[in-house]
Amino acid sequence: MHGALPSKAEYDAWVHEITYHTFVHENVKGFMEGFRYDAHPMGMLMASVGALSTFYPDAGNISDADNRHMQIVRMIAKMPTLGAWSFRNAQGKPFIYPDNDLSYTANFLSMLFKMSEQKYEADERLVKALDVLFILHADHEQNCSTNAVRSVGSSQVDPYSAVSAGVGALYGPLHGGANEAVLKMLRRIGSKENIPAFIQGVKDGNERLMGFGHRVYKNFDPRATIIKKACDDVFEVTGVNPLLEIAKELEKIALEDEYFISRKLYPNVDFYSGLIYEAFQFPPEMFTVLFAIGRTPGWLAQWSELVQDKEQKIARPKQIYTGERRLNFVPASERWA
Ligand SMILES: CC(C)(COP(=O)(O)OP(=O)(O)OC[C@H]1O[C@@H](n2cnc3c(N)ncnc32)[C@H](O)[C@@H]1OP(=O)(O)O)[C@@H](O)C(=O)NCCC(=O)NCCS
């Protein structure tokens, strides 16, 4: 947010602010209860983030620095609440209020999984792993959703509306959906013996090795190395997902294969993240919600930079007309006669 790491006092103030803005207006709860039992949690998140703009009409005052700060804090603080409630809706379970004694991620896990216990305290290793995943997803240049936030934000609308556009972009399978595709692929492969035939199919151009390759990272995806470590930590708590063995073997074989080496294809962040999310027992529809929570600080940092940029104008890509040069207008009465 500020372009530099915080001093201790700044850090403490930040944690305090984020922790004490986790609650949402009670009417937001009523609004979210109105969704169907089978509503996709990402659709619920997108709608409820957008709805926050009506609860904070002052958020439109984007030229005021204190005001911007307030909305940024609110949004980062409330995303886990909205995300967790979107999850609980599909399960028919009551929404759990935030527990401000807990850390950002521990509180999120409490709102997701708490039932009748007085206090939900997740295993520290799980909290740490999810924290790491949030940090790894925080920002990643001008990807589709960040570009959506910037484009919508360039109209000088409030940040809730801009971020809900980012959530919408992330909802699409080409953006947030690759880790789910990895799980489907691993299930389809089924066992280690089937890997060589699968790799051959990829090399023959019949399909892609999901979770491999990246538009920018052509050596390796630095996030993948960290995620692999988080994977081991999570499975220590939850027990190993049998798909992990297939994933590791697949990675090993692909990294030694000329096809992948020559094309500079390495595991990316999505290769292992789906396995971790599954170990937490998140259904695949929740994967992008987790991504959105982690990406929110990045979207807001980009938005904050954008609205302070003196050269920034409203987004307006140039359109080049490629249709017919001459088209005569024929009135409907003649066309439909
Ligand atoms: C991420 C991705 C879209 C980047 O694509 P890109 O930068 O446009 O790379 P290209 O599509 O130009 O691929 C370059 C070459 O590698 C091949 N290739 C790229 N990714 C591949 C993959 N995952 N499996 C097999 N071959 C792959 C292409 O077929 C192409 O081969 P060619 O030169 O013989 O035609 C692509 O690697 C991909 O589809 N990966 C799988 C999906 C995924 O994991 N997405 C999450 C990204 S974080």
Tab-separated table of C-alpha atoms and ligand atoms in Angstrom:
chain	number	residue	atom	x	y	z
A	1	MET	CA	0.000	0.000	0.000
A	2	HIS	CA	2.742	2.445	0.877
A	3	GLY	CA	5.640	1.231	-1.225
A	4	ALA	CA	7.830	0.348	1.767
A	5	LEU	CA	7.828	-2.117	4.616
A	6	PRO	CA	6.238	-0.748	7.812
A	7	SER	CA	7.924	0.283	11.035
A	8	LYS	CA	6.745	-1.638	14.106
A	9	ALA	CA	4.303	1.140	15.029
A	10	GLU	CA	2.920	1.306	11.482
A	11	TYR	CA	2.560	-2.448	11.387
A	12	ASP	CA	0.709	-2.564	14.711
A	13	ALA	CA	-1.625	0.224	13.635
A	14	TRP	CA	-2.323	-1.581	10.342
A	15	VAL	CA	-3.086	-4.907	12.066
A	16	HIS	CA	-5.336	-3.103	14.537
A	17	GLU	CA	-7.269	-1.322	11.800
A	18	ILE	CA	-7.730	-4.402	9.642
A	19	THR	CA	-8.785	-6.477	12.658
A	20	TYR	CA	-11.410	-4.002	13.808
A	21	HIS	CA	-13.117	-3.602	10.449
A	22	THR	CA	-13.894	-7.265	9.839
A	23	PHE	CA	-17.592	-6.945	10.669
A	24	VAL	CA	-20.096	-5.986	7.986
A	25	HIS	CA	-23.392	-4.144	8.351
A	26	GLU	CA	-26.104	-6.567	9.464
A	27	ASN	CA	-28.059	-5.839	6.276
A	28	VAL	CA	-25.175	-7.302	4.252
A	29	LYS	CA	-25.853	-10.552	6.065
A	30	GLY	CA	-29.543	-10.344	5.155
A	31	PHE	CA	-28.600	-9.591	1.559
A	32	MET	CA	-26.299	-12.627	1.400
A	33	GLU	CA	-28.944	-14.881	2.953
A	34	GLY	CA	-31.128	-14.044	-0.041
A	35	PHE	CA	-28.988	-16.082	-2.433
A	36	ARG	CA	-30.146	-19.512	-3.541
A	37	TYR	CA	-28.783	-22.527	-1.655
A	38	ASP	CA	-26.614	-23.461	-4.645
A	39	ALA	CA	-25.277	-19.962	-5.439
A	40	HIS	CA	-21.670	-19.987	-6.642
A	41	PRO	CA	-19.598	-18.408	-3.838
A	42	MET	CA	-17.699	-16.268	-6.338
A	43	GLY	CA	-20.953	-14.771	-7.652
A	44	MET	CA	-21.938	-14.027	-4.055
A	45	LEU	CA	-18.570	-12.425	-3.353
A	46	MET	CA	-18.713	-10.271	-6.465
A	47	ALA	CA	-22.234	-9.065	-5.632
A	48	SER	CA	-21.543	-8.418	-1.961
A	49	VAL	CA	-18.312	-6.484	-2.620
A	50	GLY	CA	-20.236	-4.320	-5.084
A	51	ALA	CA	-23.063	-3.935	-2.553
A	52	LEU	CA	-20.613	-2.469	-0.010
A	53	SER	CA	-20.480	0.660	-2.160
A	54	THR	CA	-24.069	1.380	-1.092
A	55	PHE	CA	-23.167	1.007	2.592
A	56	TYR	CA	-20.277	3.469	2.262
A	57	PRO	CA	-21.518	6.193	-0.106
A	58	ASP	CA	-18.615	8.396	1.044
A	59	ALA	CA	-16.287	5.930	-0.738
A	60	GLY	CA	-16.916	7.861	-3.947
A	61	ASN	CA	-14.783	10.680	-2.558
A	62	ILE	CA	-11.636	9.161	-4.001
A	63	SER	CA	-9.565	12.353	-4.062
A	64	ASP	CA	-9.369	12.424	-0.252
A	65	ALA	CA	-6.379	10.396	1.030
A	66	ASP	CA	-7.898	9.585	4.461
A	67	ASN	CA	-11.076	8.446	2.811
A	68	ARG	CA	-9.184	6.199	0.417
A	69	HIS	CA	-7.286	4.694	3.329
A	70	MET	CA	-10.533	3.994	5.178
A	71	GLN	CA	-12.083	2.134	2.245
A	72	ILE	CA	-8.889	0.136	1.626
A	73	VAL	CA	-8.835	-0.990	5.260
A	74	ARG	CA	-12.529	-1.837	5.166
A	75	MET	CA	-12.262	-3.888	2.028
A	76	ILE	CA	-9.192	-5.908	3.033
A	77	ALA	CA	-10.794	-6.531	6.447
A	78	LYS	CA	-14.209	-7.550	5.140
A	79	MET	CA	-13.198	-9.793	2.226
A	80	PRO	CA	-12.643	-12.866	4.454
A	81	THR	CA	-16.040	-12.282	6.095
A	82	LEU	CA	-17.802	-12.098	2.732
A	83	GLY	CA	-15.788	-15.018	1.341
A	84	ALA	CA	-16.492	-17.242	4.348
A	85	TRP	CA	-20.203	-16.430	4.315
A	86	SER	CA	-20.399	-17.252	0.616
A	87	PHE	CA	-18.974	-20.659	1.510
A	88	ARG	CA	-21.350	-21.229	4.438
A	89	ASN	CA	-24.385	-20.369	2.328
A	90	ALA	CA	-23.792	-23.353	0.037
A	91	GLN	CA	-23.521	-25.595	3.076
A	92	GLY	CA	-26.708	-24.352	4.707
A	93	LYS	CA	-24.713	-23.460	7.812
A	94	PRO	CA	-25.120	-20.296	9.909
A	95	PHE	CA	-22.842	-17.379	9.139
A	96	ILE	CA	-20.123	-17.026	11.778
A	97	TYR	CA	-19.185	-13.549	12.965
A	98	PRO	CA	-15.516	-12.515	12.950
A	99	ASP	CA	-13.388	-13.299	16.004
A	100	ASN	CA	-11.120	-10.308	16.457
A	101	ASP	CA	-8.842	-12.150	18.900
A	102	LEU	CA	-7.560	-14.145	15.963
A	103	SER	CA	-5.135	-13.256	13.181
A	104	TYR	CA	-6.445	-12.371	9.703
A	105	THR	CA	-6.135	-15.917	8.387
A	106	ALA	CA	-7.042	-17.744	11.619
A	107	ASN	CA	-10.212	-15.646	11.804
A	108	PHE	CA	-11.034	-16.548	8.204
A	109	LEU	CA	-10.695	-20.252	9.014
A	110	SER	CA	-12.892	-19.769	12.075
A	111	MET	CA	-15.639	-18.128	9.984
A	112	LEU	CA	-15.394	-20.998	7.500
A	113	PHE	CA	-15.365	-23.987	9.807
A	114	LYS	CA	-16.620	-23.058	13.303
A	115	MET	CA	-19.661	-24.951	14.497
A	116	SER	CA	-20.781	-25.172	18.146
A	117	GLU	CA	-17.395	-24.814	19.851
A	118	GLN	CA	-16.768	-21.687	21.942
A	119	LYS	CA	-13.684	-20.811	19.979
A	120	TYR	CA	-12.344	-22.225	16.744
A	121	GLU	CA	-8.591	-22.496	16.729
A	122	ALA	CA	-7.103	-23.860	13.532
A	123	ASP	CA	-3.809	-25.739	13.475
A	124	GLU	CA	-1.019	-23.150	13.282
A	125	ARG	CA	0.569	-24.953	10.322
A	126	LEU	CA	-2.652	-24.593	8.331
A	127	VAL	CA	-2.934	-20.914	9.247
A	128	LYS	CA	0.636	-20.341	8.124
A	129	ALA	CA	0.162	-22.228	4.838
A	130	LEU	CA	-2.962	-20.254	3.929
A	131	ASP	CA	-1.214	-17.032	4.912
A	132	VAL	CA	1.626	-17.926	2.537
A	133	LEU	CA	-0.869	-18.608	-0.249
A	134	PHE	CA	-2.567	-15.255	0.328
A	135	ILE	CA	0.770	-13.453	0.169
A	136	LEU	CA	1.834	-15.306	-2.985
A	137	HIS	CA	-1.381	-14.247	-4.703
A	138	ALA	CA	-1.282	-10.615	-3.574
A	139	ASP	CA	-0.238	-8.979	-6.811
A	140	HIS	CA	0.937	-10.019	-10.249
A	141	GLU	CA	1.334	-7.179	-12.729
A	142	GLN	CA	-1.366	-6.369	-15.271
A	143	ASN	CA	-3.257	-9.634	-15.259
A	144	CYS	CA	-6.881	-9.711	-16.435
A	145	SER	CA	-8.527	-8.895	-13.070
A	146	THR	CA	-6.048	-6.180	-12.113
A	147	ASN	CA	-6.537	-4.637	-15.512
A	148	ALA	CA	-10.319	-4.795	-14.917
A	149	VAL	CA	-9.936	-3.005	-11.561
A	150	ARG	CA	-7.777	-0.321	-13.166
A	151	SER	CA	-10.052	0.091	-16.145
A	152	VAL	CA	-13.210	0.463	-14.062
A	153	GLY	CA	-11.364	2.519	-11.424
A	154	SER	CA	-10.233	4.936	-14.121
A	155	SER	CA	-13.835	6.180	-14.343
A	156	GLN	CA	-13.269	7.456	-10.765
A	157	VAL	CA	-15.954	5.179	-9.374
A	158	ASP	CA	-15.672	4.054	-5.719
A	159	PRO	CA	-13.173	1.225	-5.012
A	160	TYR	CA	-15.862	-1.343	-4.067
A	161	SER	CA	-17.299	-1.129	-7.574
A	162	ALA	CA	-13.826	-1.306	-9.123
A	163	VAL	CA	-12.834	-4.350	-7.049
A	164	SER	CA	-16.114	-6.140	-7.792
A	165	ALA	CA	-15.104	-5.886	-11.477
A	166	GLY	CA	-11.817	-7.574	-10.554
A	167	VAL	CA	-13.703	-10.355	-8.760
A	168	GLY	CA	-15.815	-10.768	-11.913
A	169	ALA	CA	-12.699	-11.127	-14.057
A	170	LEU	CA	-11.224	-13.680	-11.683
A	171	TYR	CA	-14.470	-15.696	-11.815
A	172	GLY	CA	-13.644	-16.702	-15.399
A	173	PRO	CA	-12.048	-20.158	-15.909
A	174	LEU	CA	-9.107	-18.797	-17.901
A	175	HIS	CA	-7.961	-16.644	-15.011
A	176	GLY	CA	-8.656	-18.198	-11.620
A	177	GLY	CA	-9.560	-21.677	-12.764
A	178	ALA	CA	-6.250	-23.348	-13.664
A	179	ASN	CA	-5.735	-25.049	-10.287
A	180	GLU	CA	-9.092	-26.759	-10.561
A	181	ALA	CA	-8.091	-27.922	-14.049
A	182	VAL	CA	-4.917	-29.425	-12.537
A	183	LEU	CA	-6.975	-31.487	-10.076
A	184	LYS	CA	-9.232	-32.732	-12.860
A	185	MET	CA	-6.176	-33.665	-14.907
A	186	LEU	CA	-4.543	-35.537	-12.002
A	187	ARG	CA	-7.781	-37.450	-11.347
A	188	ARG	CA	-8.022	-38.366	-15.008
A	189	ILE	CA	-4.433	-39.663	-15.032
A	190	GLY	CA	-5.419	-41.756	-12.007
A	191	SER	CA	-2.097	-43.483	-11.285
A	192	LYS	CA	1.635	-43.113	-11.865
A	193	GLU	CA	1.644	-45.868	-14.521
A	194	ASN	CA	-0.561	-43.731	-16.776
A	195	ILE	CA	1.794	-40.731	-16.750
A	196	PRO	CA	3.978	-41.666	-19.778
A	197	ALA	CA	0.895	-42.102	-22.011
A	198	PHE	CA	-0.487	-38.797	-20.767
A	199	ILE	CA	2.812	-36.986	-21.445
A	200	GLN	CA	2.860	-38.461	-24.932
A	201	GLY	CA	-0.642	-37.076	-25.519
A	202	VAL	CA	0.580	-33.629	-24.452
A	203	LYS	CA	3.599	-33.854	-26.755
A	204	ASP	CA	1.351	-34.933	-29.631
A	205	GLY	CA	-0.568	-31.713	-29.088
A	206	ASN	CA	-3.787	-33.428	-27.924
A	207	GLU	CA	-3.896	-31.534	-24.656
A	208	ARG	CA	-1.935	-29.313	-22.255
A	209	LEU	CA	-0.159	-30.190	-19.084
A	210	MET	CA	-2.209	-27.957	-16.796
A	211	GLY	CA	-0.259	-26.048	-14.132
A	212	PHE	CA	2.775	-25.831	-16.415
A	213	GLY	CA	3.988	-22.851	-18.383
A	214	HIS	CA	3.547	-19.127	-17.903
A	215	ARG	CA	3.369	-16.095	-20.153
A	216	VAL	CA	6.074	-14.293	-18.162
A	217	TYR	CA	8.030	-16.894	-16.160
A	218	LYS	CA	10.213	-18.769	-18.584
A	219	ASN	CA	12.765	-20.163	-16.128
A	220	PHE	CA	10.569	-21.190	-13.256
A	221	ASP	CA	7.677	-19.697	-11.332
A	222	PRO	CA	9.234	-18.633	-7.998
A	223	ARG	CA	5.852	-19.047	-6.316
A	224	ALA	CA	5.722	-22.753	-7.196
A	225	THR	CA	8.794	-23.548	-5.077
A	226	ILE	CA	7.244	-21.918	-2.019
A	227	ILE	CA	3.885	-23.596	-2.597
A	228	LYS	CA	5.496	-26.998	-2.817
A	229	LYS	CA	6.914	-26.474	0.675
A	230	ALA	CA	3.500	-25.299	1.958
A	231	CYS	CA	2.034	-28.468	0.459
A	232	ASP	CA	4.259	-30.637	2.640
A	233	ASP	CA	3.326	-28.630	5.752
A	234	VAL	CA	-0.403	-28.936	5.086
A	235	PHE	CA	-0.280	-32.644	4.359
A	236	GLU	CA	1.554	-33.157	7.643
A	237	VAL	CA	-1.683	-32.034	9.323
A	238	THR	CA	-4.357	-33.341	6.966
A	239	GLY	CA	-2.750	-36.539	5.649
A	240	VAL	CA	-1.436	-36.861	2.127
A	241	ASN	CA	-3.731	-36.386	-0.847
A	242	PRO	CA	-3.100	-39.418	-3.110
A	243	LEU	CA	-2.998	-37.045	-6.080
A	244	LEU	CA	0.222	-35.547	-4.695
A	245	GLU	CA	2.197	-38.631	-5.664
A	246	ILE	CA	0.965	-38.357	-9.251
A	247	ALA	CA	1.714	-34.604	-9.290
A	248	LYS	CA	5.297	-35.078	-8.059
A	249	GLU	CA	5.999	-37.853	-10.532
A	250	LEU	CA	4.442	-35.860	-13.360
A	251	GLU	CA	6.610	-32.874	-12.491
A	252	LYS	CA	9.736	-35.030	-12.333
A	253	ILE	CA	9.099	-36.628	-15.720
A	254	ALA	CA	8.147	-33.348	-17.392
A	255	LEU	CA	11.213	-31.514	-16.063
A	256	GLU	CA	13.471	-34.120	-17.660
A	257	ASP	CA	11.644	-34.198	-20.981
A	258	GLU	CA	13.058	-32.343	-23.972
A	259	TYR	CA	9.597	-31.110	-25.058
A	260	PHE	CA	9.111	-29.173	-21.821
A	261	ILE	CA	12.770	-28.151	-21.426
A	262	SER	CA	13.024	-26.660	-24.908
A	263	ARG	CA	9.770	-24.728	-24.480
A	264	LYS	CA	10.809	-23.538	-21.021
A	265	LEU	CA	7.736	-25.032	-19.381
A	266	TYR	CA	7.935	-25.282	-15.586
A	267	PRO	CA	5.337	-25.779	-12.857
A	268	ASN	CA	3.450	-22.583	-12.089
A	269	VAL	CA	1.601	-21.451	-8.952
A	270	ASP	CA	-1.480	-23.476	-9.868
A	271	PHE	CA	0.244	-26.836	-10.112
A	272	TYR	CA	0.179	-27.417	-6.343
A	273	SER	CA	-2.260	-24.829	-4.956
A	274	GLY	CA	-5.376	-26.862	-5.842
A	275	LEU	CA	-3.995	-29.833	-3.927
A	276	ILE	CA	-3.528	-27.662	-0.863
A	277	TYR	CA	-7.007	-26.177	-1.099
A	278	GLU	CA	-8.471	-29.624	-1.464
A	279	ALA	CA	-6.633	-30.730	1.677
A	280	PHE	CA	-8.438	-27.914	3.515
A	281	GLN	CA	-11.640	-29.502	2.141
A	282	PHE	CA	-12.528	-26.491	0.044
A	283	PRO	CA	-14.764	-27.358	-2.901
A	284	PRO	CA	-13.311	-26.167	-6.258
A	285	GLU	CA	-15.822	-23.268	-6.432
A	286	MET	CA	-14.032	-21.782	-3.415
A	287	PHE	CA	-10.577	-21.731	-5.021
A	288	THR	CA	-11.156	-18.441	-6.804
A	289	VAL	CA	-12.694	-16.909	-3.662
A	290	LEU	CA	-9.416	-17.640	-1.869
A	291	PHE	CA	-7.538	-16.129	-4.788
A	292	ALA	CA	-9.738	-13.009	-4.602
A	293	ILE	CA	-9.127	-12.538	-0.878
A	294	GLY	CA	-5.374	-12.785	-1.408
A	295	ARG	CA	-5.445	-10.513	-4.457
A	296	THR	CA	-7.527	-7.745	-2.851
A	297	PRO	CA	-4.563	-5.856	-1.327
A	298	GLY	CA	-2.865	-5.954	-4.734
A	299	TRP	CA	-5.952	-4.687	-6.544
A	300	LEU	CA	-6.286	-1.879	-4.010
A	301	ALA	CA	-2.620	-0.922	-4.195
A	302	GLN	CA	-2.966	-0.719	-7.974
A	303	TRP	CA	-6.177	1.283	-7.614
A	304	SER	CA	-4.573	3.642	-5.114
A	305	GLU	CA	-1.641	4.236	-7.462
A	306	LEU	CA	-4.007	4.773	-10.366
A	307	VAL	CA	-6.206	7.391	-8.720
A	308	GLN	CA	-3.145	9.371	-7.631
A	309	ASP	CA	-1.519	9.268	-11.044
A	310	LYS	CA	-1.768	12.747	-12.548
A	311	GLU	CA	-1.448	11.398	-16.078
A	312	GLN	CA	-4.195	8.824	-15.658
A	313	LYS	CA	-7.169	9.240	-17.959
A	314	ILE	CA	-10.320	7.196	-18.304
A	315	ALA	CA	-9.597	3.830	-19.930
A	316	ARG	CA	-10.630	3.887	-23.553
A	317	PRO	CA	-8.947	1.297	-25.803
A	318	LYS	CA	-8.751	2.349	-29.422
A	319	GLN	CA	-11.237	0.539	-31.623
A	320	ILE	CA	-10.314	-0.335	-35.181
A	321	TYR	CA	-13.315	-0.975	-37.390
A	322	THR	CA	-12.881	-4.079	-39.531
A	323	GLY	CA	-16.424	-4.501	-40.891
A	324	GLU	CA	-17.921	-3.618	-44.273
A	325	ARG	CA	-16.878	-0.199	-45.625
A	326	ARG	CA	-20.244	0.521	-47.228
A	327	LEU	CA	-23.493	-0.422	-45.549
A	328	ASN	CA	-26.753	1.081	-46.677
A	329	PHE	CA	-29.451	1.758	-44.156
A	330	VAL	CA	-32.617	-0.206	-44.950
A	331	PRO	CA	-35.576	0.680	-42.712
A	332	ALA	CA	-37.082	-2.173	-40.678
A	333	SER	CA	-40.386	-1.815	-42.546
A	334	GLU	CA	-38.584	-2.784	-45.785
A	335	ARG	CA	-36.294	-5.431	-44.267
A	336	TRP	CA	-39.148	-7.247	-42.583
A	337	ALA	CA	-41.678	-6.818	-45.397
B	1	LIG	C1	0.052	-20.270	-19.108
B	1	LIG	C2	-0.010	-20.377	-20.617
B	1	LIG	C3	-1.415	-19.919	-21.080
B	1	LIG	C4	1.075	-19.468	-21.221
B	1	LIG	O1	0.953	-19.548	-22.578
B	1	LIG	P1	1.911	-18.770	-23.605
B	1	LIG	O2	2.906	-17.931	-22.910
B	1	LIG	O3	0.987	-18.113	-24.573
B	1	LIG	O4	2.700	-19.956	-24.257
B	1	LIG	P2	2.395	-20.582	-25.665
B	1	LIG	O5	0.957	-21.006	-25.730
B	1	LIG	O6	2.913	-19.643	-26.709
B	1	LIG	O7	3.288	-21.888	-25.631
B	1	LIG	C5	4.592	-22.004	-26.149
B	1	LIG	C6	4.809	-23.459	-26.529
B	1	LIG	O8	4.732	-24.284	-25.351
B	1	LIG	C7	3.606	-25.170	-25.461
B	1	LIG	N1	2.923	-25.161	-24.171
B	1	LIG	C8	2.698	-24.084	-23.390
B	1	LIG	N2	2.111	-24.457	-22.243
B	1	LIG	C9	1.980	-25.791	-22.315
B	1	LIG	C10	1.457	-26.743	-21.442
B	1	LIG	N3	0.962	-26.398	-20.252
B	1	LIG	N4	1.474	-28.035	-21.807
B	1	LIG	C11	1.986	-28.391	-22.994
B	1	LIG	N5	2.510	-27.533	-23.874
B	1	LIG	C12	2.508	-26.246	-23.541
B	1	LIG	C13	2.746	-24.638	-26.583
B	1	LIG	O9	2.004	-25.663	-27.195
B	1	LIG	C14	3.765	-24.023	-27.485
B	1	LIG	O10	4.389	-25.053	-28.202
B	1	LIG	P3	4.783	-24.825	-29.756
B	1	LIG	O11	5.843	-23.761	-29.721
B	1	LIG	O12	5.250	-26.160	-30.194
B	1	LIG	O13	3.516	-24.384	-30.439
B	1	LIG	C15	0.226	-21.843	-21.074
B	1	LIG	O14	1.522	-22.245	-20.685
B	1	LIG	C16	-0.820	-22.804	-20.552
B	1	LIG	O15	-1.873	-22.971	-21.174
B	1	LIG	N6	-0.553	-23.469	-19.400
B	1	LIG	C17	-1.514	-24.378	-18.818
B	1	LIG	C18	-2.583	-23.606	-18.072
B	1	LIG	C19	-2.084	-23.019	-16.775
B	1	LIG	O16	-1.401	-23.669	-16.001
B	1	LIG	N7	-2.455	-21.755	-16.527
B	1	LIG	C20	-2.101	-21.052	-15.309
B	1	LIG	C21	-1.094	-19.981	-15.580
B	1	LIG	S1	-0.537	-19.254	-14.053
